[in-house]
Amino acid sequence: MPETAELTRELVPTEPEPNLEPDVPSVSLGADPELALIGQHGFAVSATTYIEDRDLQARVGVDGAGTPAELRPGVALTPIGLAAKCRSALVEMKTILRPGLQDRQILKVQAGSYARNSVALGGHVHVGGVPDSASMDFTNWADRLALTWYRRVESPAAISRRRSRGYGQDGDCRRQPHGWEYRALGSWLCHPQVAVAAISLVKLAATLSLEGVCYPASGWATTISKLRERDRIPKDCLTGTQIAERLFATGPFDLSGDVFKAWGI
C-alpha cells in the first residue's frame, strides 16, 4: 500500500489563491483536525507534554481527549484557503515541537484515522451558512461524498480501528455556534492533496444542500461525474474534486506518514 509521502506535492498551498472567489460566499469553512505525536517505540505521547493550551484562540492546541494535538486554523471561504491556513499552523506547530523533535522524543507527527495505543484521530470540518432546515441534506451529502471517499482512500484497517472506538460513523454532525461540525472523517492532514480534497467535498456537500439538489442513485465516481456534467461543482471546489477522483481511483493509502515531510515543512 503506497504511503501519502509518495504522492506528488504539486499542490502544497502556501497562501489562499488570490483570484479564486467562492461561488457560494455564504458558506464559510473551518476545522480542528487532530494529530498524534509519535514517540519512541511507535506510540503516541501526550501533546500536553509539549503544547500549552491556555488560549483557545491559539492555532495549535490540544484535543479535549488530552493525547492528540489539534490545529485551529481559523475561518476561510475556499478549500484551498483553509488548507493554506492549516499549513501555516503546521509551521507554527513544528516550531513549538522543535525541542521534542531535536532530542528524538518525537519521531514524527501523524494524521490519518488511528495511532497506536488506541488513539483515534479526527478531521472535523466546520461549515457556516447552512440553515437548520438544510442540515439533514448537508449531512447526507457529506456522508455520500466525503465519507464514502475517505473510506476508499485510507486503509480499511485504520478506519476499522477508529470506528471500533466509536468514531467515523455515518451522520456524525453536530450543531455548533459557528454552524455545523462534520465529524465523521479521519484526520486528512496527512497530505495537502488529501486535505484539499476532503475540505472540497464537504463544501460541495454544503453547496448542494443549499441548492436542494437530490441525491442520485449511483456510486461515488458516477455521482461526481454527473455533478460536473450538470455544472453543480463550485469553481473553488473543482481542484479538490479532481484530486479526490484521482485518489479514489488509486487508493487506499497509508495515511500514517510524517505530516511535516508530506507538507514540505
XYZ file of C-alpha atoms in Angstrom:
265
model
C 0.000 0.000 0.000
C 1.581 3.313 -1.020
C 2.226 5.978 1.578
C 0.992 9.529 1.149
C 4.626 10.648 1.053
C 4.737 9.069 -2.392
C 2.051 11.457 -3.651
C 3.391 14.407 -5.568
C 3.426 17.732 -3.748
C 2.135 19.524 -6.839
C -0.409 21.178 -4.578
C 1.175 22.414 -1.369
C -0.712 25.630 -0.662
C 1.256 28.394 0.995
C -1.410 31.079 0.778
C -5.011 31.348 -0.393
C -5.439 31.661 -4.131
C -5.776 35.435 -4.573
C -8.062 35.327 -7.606
C -10.302 32.462 -6.519
C -13.554 33.881 -5.192
C -16.012 31.450 -3.610
C -19.067 30.605 -5.691
C -21.155 30.415 -2.520
C -19.857 33.256 -0.324
C -22.397 32.484 2.407
C -20.609 29.192 3.170
C -17.632 29.554 5.497
C -15.123 26.864 6.392
C -13.090 25.992 9.450
C -11.595 22.885 11.034
C -9.895 21.379 14.067
C -8.034 18.357 12.684
C -6.131 16.180 15.163
C -2.560 14.919 15.097
C -0.660 12.298 17.075
C 2.880 12.934 18.321
C 4.625 9.619 17.797
C 7.412 8.916 20.256
C 9.893 6.126 20.714
C 8.580 2.588 20.177
C 5.918 3.997 17.856
C 3.354 5.025 20.455
C 1.580 8.375 20.714
C 2.745 10.643 23.530
C 0.547 13.223 25.204
C 0.532 16.535 23.366
C 0.270 18.303 26.738
C 3.945 17.460 27.288
C 4.930 19.953 24.593
C 1.938 22.210 23.935
C 0.451 24.646 26.422
C -3.232 25.027 25.640
C -4.215 28.047 27.680
C -5.533 30.165 24.818
C -8.495 28.782 22.864
C -7.687 31.290 20.114
C -4.251 29.719 19.564
C -3.775 27.965 16.237
C -2.027 24.984 17.883
C -3.663 23.295 20.841
C -4.568 20.012 22.491
C -7.701 17.998 21.849
C -10.090 17.587 24.751
C -9.129 13.900 24.986
C -5.665 15.000 26.113
C -3.359 12.933 23.897
C -3.807 14.305 20.349
C -2.746 17.772 19.321
C -5.110 19.787 17.167
C -4.920 22.683 14.766
C -7.341 25.605 14.854
C -6.517 27.347 11.591
C -9.351 29.863 11.613
C -12.026 30.660 9.064
C -11.699 30.606 5.270
C -14.103 30.833 2.342
C -12.386 28.379 -0.024
C -10.989 24.871 0.472
C -7.510 25.871 -0.691
C -7.690 28.917 1.558
C -8.389 26.685 4.579
C -5.630 24.274 3.567
C -3.227 27.210 3.366
C -4.159 28.235 6.895
C -3.601 24.652 8.030
C -0.123 24.703 6.518
C 0.687 27.944 8.312
C -0.472 26.417 11.598
C 1.668 23.330 10.933
C 4.720 25.560 10.524
C 3.927 27.079 13.916
C 3.441 23.615 15.418
C 6.835 22.432 14.210
C 8.442 25.399 15.958
C 6.623 24.544 19.192
C 7.659 20.887 18.948
C 11.279 21.574 18.000
C 12.729 20.518 21.410
C 10.976 17.147 21.224
C 11.918 16.642 17.577
C 15.559 17.524 18.190
C 16.029 15.159 21.124
C 14.138 12.409 19.261
C 11.409 12.153 21.874
C 9.039 12.878 18.982
C 9.886 10.789 15.931
C 7.101 12.107 13.722
C 3.728 13.825 13.736
C 0.987 11.635 12.280
C -2.527 12.125 10.927
C -4.945 9.571 9.468
C -7.587 7.756 11.488
C -5.643 5.963 14.173
C -2.358 5.881 16.081
C -1.010 3.100 18.269
C -2.174 2.855 21.907
C -5.797 3.336 20.826
C -5.643 6.985 19.792
C -8.401 7.816 17.290
C -7.793 10.929 15.172
C -10.478 13.094 13.602
C -10.566 15.646 10.825
C -13.557 17.735 11.828
C -14.686 20.289 9.252
C -16.730 23.320 10.341
C -19.298 24.746 7.952
C -21.145 28.015 8.406
C -24.078 29.242 6.349
C -26.130 26.039 6.257
C -29.505 26.625 7.980
C -31.132 24.065 10.248
C -33.661 23.329 7.523
C -30.868 22.033 5.245
C -28.822 20.252 7.925
C -30.086 16.749 7.145
C -29.379 17.195 3.434
C -25.926 18.545 4.266
C -25.097 15.582 6.481
C -26.376 13.069 3.934
C -24.430 14.704 1.105
C -21.273 14.869 3.278
C -21.600 11.163 4.065
C -22.168 10.333 0.408
C -19.331 12.486 -0.945
C -16.671 12.970 1.737
C -17.037 9.925 3.994
C -17.500 7.416 1.174
C -14.390 8.880 -0.453
C -12.328 8.832 2.736
C -13.182 5.194 3.397
C -11.796 4.369 -0.035
C -8.622 6.450 0.358
C -7.438 5.232 3.772
C -6.543 1.657 4.675
C -9.537 -0.395 5.876
C -7.609 -1.459 8.983
C -7.081 2.122 10.180
C -10.702 3.056 9.501
C -11.921 -0.061 11.319
C -9.811 0.735 14.384
C -11.197 4.279 14.579
C -14.761 3.018 14.189
C -14.171 0.496 16.981
C -13.516 3.494 19.237
C -16.925 4.924 18.349
C -15.805 7.417 15.691
C -16.181 7.648 11.921
C -19.863 6.744 11.829
C -22.290 7.942 9.173
C -24.236 11.045 10.144
C -21.758 12.299 12.755
C -22.543 16.007 12.543
C -23.121 18.422 15.433
C -24.677 21.847 15.752
C -22.148 24.413 16.930
C -22.285 28.206 17.455
C -20.498 28.715 14.120
C -22.816 26.368 12.213
C -22.167 22.660 11.724
C -19.252 20.428 12.656
C -18.924 17.412 10.369
C -17.019 14.871 12.461
C -17.051 11.610 10.506
C -13.690 11.919 8.708
C -10.314 10.814 9.977
C -7.560 13.408 10.088
C -6.955 14.470 6.498
C -3.847 16.499 7.480
C -1.686 13.592 6.311
C -1.018 15.297 2.971
C -2.039 18.582 1.316
C -3.789 16.815 -1.534
C -5.854 14.735 0.869
C -6.655 17.887 2.863
C -7.809 19.951 -0.120
C -9.854 17.032 -1.453
C -11.605 16.367 1.875
C -12.429 20.028 2.518
C -13.659 20.481 -1.044
C -16.031 17.525 -0.784
C -17.501 18.839 2.476
C -18.004 22.294 0.961
C -19.558 20.695 -2.119
C -21.974 18.889 0.212
C -22.903 22.210 1.848
C -23.466 23.840 -1.548
C -25.675 21.028 -2.810
C -27.745 21.091 0.381
C -28.348 24.831 -0.023
C -29.387 24.310 -3.628
C -31.738 21.455 -2.774
C -30.063 19.011 -5.156
C -31.409 15.461 -4.845
C -29.069 12.526 -4.354
C -28.537 10.460 -7.497
C -28.905 6.691 -7.144
C -25.364 5.958 -8.258
C -21.902 5.219 -6.914
C -19.361 7.822 -5.796
C -17.441 8.225 -9.063
C -20.629 8.380 -11.140
C -22.156 10.932 -8.761
C -19.120 13.221 -9.100
C -19.212 12.831 -12.875
C -22.919 13.736 -13.029
C -22.423 16.757 -10.775
C -19.664 18.003 -13.067
C -21.755 17.444 -16.199
C -24.586 19.454 -14.646
C -22.238 22.238 -13.573
C -23.023 21.676 -9.886
C -19.430 21.805 -8.590
C -18.393 25.300 -7.445
C -15.239 26.636 -9.097
C -13.379 26.768 -5.793
C -14.077 23.040 -5.308
C -13.007 21.887 -8.780
C -9.323 21.356 -7.975
C -10.089 19.425 -4.805
C -12.736 17.327 -6.515
C -10.317 16.385 -9.303
C -7.725 15.355 -6.713
C -10.394 13.354 -4.874
C -11.221 11.455 -8.072
C -7.579 10.581 -8.662
C -7.057 9.380 -5.089
C -10.324 7.426 -5.146
C -9.137 5.583 -8.247
C -5.662 4.787 -6.889
C -6.235 4.263 -3.136
C -6.134 3.090 -0.473
C -3.087 4.775 1.024
C -1.194 4.542 4.277
C -2.082 7.915 5.833
C 0.144 7.479 8.891
C 3.303 9.041 7.427
C 5.250 12.084 8.612
C 2.930 15.093 8.266
C 5.706 17.709 8.186
C 7.512 15.812 5.416
C 4.317 15.418 3.382
C 3.607 19.164 3.564
C 7.207 20.121 2.764
C 7.745 21.762 6.157
